[in-house]
CSV table of C-alpha atoms and ligand atoms in Angstrom, one decimal:
chain,number,residue,atom,x,y,z
A,1,MET,CA,-21.6,-8.3,-17.5
A,2,ALA,CA,-18.2,-8.1,-15.7
A,3,ARG,CA,-18.3,-6.6,-12.2
A,4,ASN,CA,-15.3,-4.2,-12.0
A,5,VAL,CA,-13.9,-3.3,-8.6
A,6,ILE,CA,-11.6,-0.3,-7.8
A,7,THR,CA,-9.5,0.7,-4.8
A,8,TYR,CA,-7.0,3.5,-4.0
A,9,GLY,CA,-3.9,3.6,-1.9
A,10,THR,CA,-0.2,4.1,-1.5
A,11,PHE,CA,0.9,0.5,-1.0
A,12,ASP,CA,4.3,1.4,0.4
A,13,MET,CA,6.5,-1.5,1.5
A,14,PHE,CA,3.8,-4.0,0.4
A,15,HIS,CA,2.6,-6.0,3.3
A,16,VAL,CA,0.1,-8.8,4.3
A,17,GLY,CA,-2.6,-6.2,5.2
A,18,HIS,CA,-2.5,-4.9,1.6
A,19,LEU,CA,-2.6,-8.4,0.2
A,20,ARG,CA,-5.6,-9.4,2.3
A,21,LEU,CA,-7.5,-6.3,1.4
A,22,LEU,CA,-6.8,-6.8,-2.4
A,23,GLN,CA,-7.8,-10.5,-2.1
A,24,ARG,CA,-11.2,-9.6,-0.4
A,25,LEU,CA,-11.8,-6.9,-3.0
A,26,ARG,CA,-11.1,-9.2,-5.9
A,27,ASN,CA,-13.6,-11.7,-4.5
A,28,LEU,CA,-16.3,-9.0,-4.7
A,29,GLY,CA,-16.1,-8.9,-8.5
A,30,ASP,CA,-14.5,-10.2,-11.7
A,31,ARG,CA,-11.8,-7.5,-12.3
A,32,LEU,CA,-9.8,-5.5,-9.8
A,33,ILE,CA,-8.3,-2.1,-10.7
A,34,VAL,CA,-5.9,-0.5,-8.2
A,35,ALA,CA,-5.1,3.2,-8.3
A,36,VAL,CA,-1.7,3.7,-6.7
A,37,SER,CA,-0.9,7.1,-5.3
A,38,THR,CA,1.9,8.9,-7.2
A,39,ASP,CA,4.8,10.4,-5.3
A,40,GLU,CA,3.6,13.9,-6.2
A,41,PHE,CA,0.1,13.2,-4.8
A,42,ASN,CA,1.6,11.8,-1.6
A,43,ALA,CA,3.8,14.9,-1.3
A,44,ALA,CA,0.6,17.0,-1.4
A,45,LYS,CA,-0.8,14.8,1.4
A,46,ASN,CA,2.5,15.3,3.4
A,47,LYS,CA,3.3,11.6,3.0
A,48,LYS,CA,6.6,10.2,1.7
A,49,ALA,CA,6.7,6.6,0.6
A,50,ILE,CA,10.0,4.7,0.9
A,51,ILE,CA,9.4,2.9,-2.4
A,52,PRO,CA,9.0,5.2,-5.4
A,53,TYR,CA,5.7,5.1,-7.4
A,54,GLU,CA,7.1,2.9,-10.2
A,55,GLY,CA,8.2,0.2,-7.8
A,56,ARG,CA,4.9,0.3,-5.8
A,57,ALA,CA,2.9,0.1,-9.1
A,58,GLU,CA,5.0,-2.7,-10.4
A,59,ILE,CA,4.6,-4.8,-7.2
A,60,VAL,CA,0.8,-4.3,-7.1
A,61,GLY,CA,0.5,-5.0,-10.8
A,62,SER,CA,2.4,-8.2,-10.6
A,63,LEU,CA,-0.3,-9.8,-8.4
A,64,LYS,CA,-2.5,-12.3,-10.2
A,65,ILE,CA,-5.6,-10.9,-8.4
A,66,VAL,CA,-4.9,-7.4,-9.8
A,67,ASP,CA,-6.0,-6.8,-13.4
A,68,GLN,CA,-4.9,-3.2,-13.9
A,69,VAL,CA,-3.0,-0.5,-12.1
A,70,ILE,CA,-3.6,3.2,-12.7
A,71,PRO,CA,-2.0,6.3,-11.1
A,72,GLU,CA,-3.9,8.2,-8.4
A,73,HIS,CA,-3.0,11.9,-9.0
A,74,SER,CA,-5.7,13.6,-6.9
A,75,TRP,CA,-8.6,13.2,-4.4
A,76,ASP,CA,-11.2,14.1,-7.0
A,77,GLN,CA,-10.5,11.7,-9.8
A,78,LYS,CA,-12.7,8.9,-8.3
A,79,ALA,CA,-16.1,9.8,-10.0
A,80,ALA,CA,-14.4,10.1,-13.4
A,81,ASP,CA,-12.5,6.8,-12.9
A,82,ILE,CA,-15.8,5.0,-11.9
A,83,LYS,CA,-17.4,6.1,-15.1
A,84,LYS,CA,-14.3,5.5,-17.3
A,85,TYR,CA,-13.7,2.0,-16.0
A,86,ASP,CA,-17.4,1.0,-15.6
A,87,ILE,CA,-16.9,0.3,-11.9
A,88,SER,CA,-19.6,-1.6,-9.9
A,89,VAL,CA,-17.8,-1.5,-6.5
A,90,PHE,CA,-15.5,1.0,-4.8
A,91,GLY,CA,-13.8,-0.6,-1.8
A,92,ILE,CA,-11.2,0.5,0.7
A,93,GLY,CA,-10.1,-0.3,4.3
A,94,ASP,CA,-12.3,0.7,7.2
A,95,ASP,CA,-9.8,3.3,8.3
A,96,TRP,CA,-11.7,5.3,5.7
A,97,SER,CA,-15.2,4.4,6.9
A,98,GLY,CA,-17.9,6.9,5.8
A,99,LYS,CA,-15.3,9.1,4.0
A,100,PHE,CA,-16.4,8.0,0.5
A,101,ASP,CA,-20.1,7.7,0.9
A,102,HIS,CA,-20.6,10.5,-1.7
A,103,LEU,CA,-19.6,8.0,-4.3
A,104,LYS,CA,-22.7,5.9,-3.6
A,105,VAL,CA,-24.5,7.8,-6.3
A,106,HIS,CA,-22.1,6.2,-8.8
A,107,CYS,CA,-21.6,2.6,-7.5
A,108,GLU,CA,-21.6,0.4,-4.5
A,109,VAL,CA,-19.2,1.6,-1.7
A,110,VAL,CA,-17.7,-0.9,0.8
A,111,TYR,CA,-15.4,-0.5,3.7
A,112,LEU,CA,-13.5,-3.7,4.6
A,113,PRO,CA,-11.9,-4.5,8.0
A,114,ARG,CA,-8.1,-3.7,8.2
A,115,THR,CA,-5.7,-6.4,9.1
A,116,PRO,CA,-4.6,-5.6,12.7
A,117,ASP,CA,-1.0,-4.8,13.8
A,118,VAL,CA,0.6,-4.1,10.4
A,119,SER,CA,1.0,-0.8,8.5
A,120,SER,CA,3.3,0.9,6.1
A,121,SER,CA,3.8,3.7,8.7
A,122,ALA,CA,5.1,1.2,11.3
A,123,LEU,CA,7.4,-0.4,8.7
A,124,ARG,CA,8.7,3.1,7.7
A,125,ARG,CA,9.4,3.9,11.3
A,126,MET,CA,11.3,0.7,11.7
A,127,ALA,CA,13.3,1.3,8.5
A,128,ARG,CA,14.2,4.9,9.5
A,129,ALA,CA,15.2,3.8,13.0
A,130,LEU,CA,18.0,1.9,11.4
A,131,ASP,CA,20.1,4.9,10.6
A,132,PRO,CA,23.5,4.5,8.9
A,133,GLU,CA,25.4,5.2,12.1
A,134,MET,CA,23.6,2.5,14.0
A,135,ILE,CA,24.2,0.0,11.1
A,136,GLU,CA,28.0,0.9,11.2
A,137,ARG,CA,28.1,0.3,15.0
A,138,LEU,CA,26.3,-3.1,14.5
A,139,ARG,CA,28.9,-4.0,11.9
A,140,GLU,CA,31.7,-3.2,14.4
A,141,VAL,CA,30.2,-5.2,17.2
A,142,HIS,CA,29.7,-8.1,14.8
A,143,ALA,CA,33.4,-7.9,13.7
A,144,VAL,CA,34.5,-8.0,17.4
A,145,LEU,CA,32.3,-10.9,18.2
A,146,ASP,CA,33.4,-12.7,15.1
A,147,GLN,CA,37.1,-12.3,16.1
A,148,MET,CA,36.3,-13.5,19.6
A,149,VAL,CA,34.6,-16.6,18.2
A,150,ARG,CA,37.7,-17.3,15.9
A,151,ASN,CA,40.1,-16.8,18.8
A,152,PHE,CA,38.1,-19.2,20.9
A,153,GLU,CA,38.0,-21.9,18.2
B,1,CTP,N1,-4.9,-1.8,4.8
B,1,CTP,C1,-5.5,-2.9,5.4
B,1,CTP,N2,-4.9,-3.4,6.5
B,1,CTP,C2,-3.7,-2.9,7.0
B,1,CTP,C3,-3.1,-1.8,6.3
B,1,CTP,C4,-3.8,-1.3,5.2
B,1,CTP,O1,-6.6,-3.4,5.0
B,1,CTP,N3,-3.2,-3.4,8.1
B,1,CTP,C5,-5.6,-1.2,3.6
B,1,CTP,C6,-6.0,0.2,3.8
B,1,CTP,O2,-7.2,0.3,4.6
B,1,CTP,C7,-6.1,0.7,2.4
B,1,CTP,C8,-5.1,-0.1,1.6
B,1,CTP,O3,-4.7,-1.2,2.5
B,1,CTP,O4,-7.4,0.4,1.9
B,1,CTP,C9,-3.9,0.7,1.3
B,1,CTP,O5,-3.5,1.4,2.4
B,1,CTP,P1,-2.1,2.2,2.6
B,1,CTP,O6,-2.5,3.5,3.2
B,1,CTP,O7,-1.3,2.2,1.4
B,1,CTP,O8,-1.4,1.3,3.7
B,1,CTP,P2,-1.1,1.5,5.3
B,1,CTP,O9,-0.3,0.3,5.7
B,1,CTP,O10,-2.4,1.8,6.0
B,1,CTP,O11,-0.2,2.8,5.1
B,1,CTP,P3,-0.1,4.0,6.2
B,1,CTP,O12,0.4,3.4,7.4
B,1,CTP,O13,1.0,4.9,5.5
B,1,CTP,O14,-1.4,4.6,6.3
């Protein structure tokens, strides 16, 4: 019988930490289902992704290691999902260690090590630091340098 694995997350600005987690999870079974948090659910968590739900779900769903993407609307849908999709393993990064032990009555629960030094929050901070005014200044500096190089040639 196929071993179905499930995980949950926002997957904003998809990065190598996400990829490695999904690869490890896929290796724990035969099918991987990823529940991607909707923008409404994130708003309820006071989290705002840069990439809207449709884009995040499309990127995750395009990976060959991912068999199905479903929306994550709420904290308490997990038990019903585990039954509905006949899940053998629930897995998530170890930043959630111990937080989902109550699901052990339904299936195996694993916490996998996070990839160090990369996170969506850090990427969001970097993206937001590049405010439009700063980008405009960089363009001006670039134009001046460009002119200087031309004059020098
Ligand atoms: N993850 C990981 N290694 C990282 C970042 C995330 O293994 N460096 C895992 C998380 O533990 C989670 C999944 O990827 O199981 C989705 O995490 P998500 O919260 O979407 O990504 P983060 O980069 O942790 O986002 P944020 O900074 O907003 O918490």
